[in-house]
Amino acid sequence: DVGISGLHVATYVVTTGSSLANKTLLDIKLTALPNTSIVLIKRGEEIIFNVYPSTSLHPNDIVVIMGEPQILDKVAKLFKLGIAIHVP
């Protein structure tokens, strides 16, 4: 493992019925947060590494984001119907 001081990785699930489903990352302003990077989106068996502001979130998508803990706390609020799991 390579540790990067001050950064954490968190996984969020877009739950069925979530207000984030079928919206783009730009719509929900996820790409505008400072000091964060969307690492990938797992959609079923597909893993999307090239994530753009125009990328839409679908129900059951798993979104992996790297960033500072205080920013990831804000991201967790965006996923209010989702589950945030912090990975050391």
JSON list of C-alpha atoms in Angstrom, two decimals, residues 29-37 71 74-75 78:
[
{"chain": "A", "resi": 29, "resn": "LYS", "atom": "CA", "xyz": [-21.44, 19.47, -8.65]},
{"chain": "A", "resi": 30, "resn": "LEU", "atom": "CA", "xyz": [-19.34, 16.49, -7.62]},
{"chain": "A", "resi": 31, "resn": "THR", "atom": "CA", "xyz": [-16.54, 17.42, -10.00]},
{"chain": "A", "resi": 32, "resn": "ALA", "atom": "CA", "xyz": [-16.35, 20.94, -8.54]},
{"chain": "A", "resi": 33, "resn": "LEU", "atom": "CA", "xyz": [-15.28, 19.89, -5.04]},
{"chain": "A", "resi": 34, "resn": "PRO", "atom": "CA", "xyz": [-11.69, 20.87, -4.20]},
{"chain": "A", "resi": 35, "resn": "ASN", "atom": "CA", "xyz": [-8.98, 18.34, -3.43]},
{"chain": "A", "resi": 36, "resn": "THR", "atom": "CA", "xyz": [-10.96, 15.33, -4.61]},
{"chain": "A", "resi": 37, "resn": "SER", "atom": "CA", "xyz": [-10.64, 12.90, -7.46]},
{"chain": "A", "resi": 71, "resn": "ILE", "atom": "CA", "xyz": [-14.33, 17.06, 1.78]},
{"chain": "A", "resi": 74, "resn": "LYS", "atom": "CA", "xyz": [-19.45, 16.75, 2.23]},
{"chain": "A", "resi": 75, "resn": "VAL", "atom": "CA", "xyz": [-19.56, 14.09, -0.47]},
{"chain": "A", "resi": 78, "resn": "LEU", "atom": "CA", "xyz": [-24.55, 14.26, -1.44]}
]
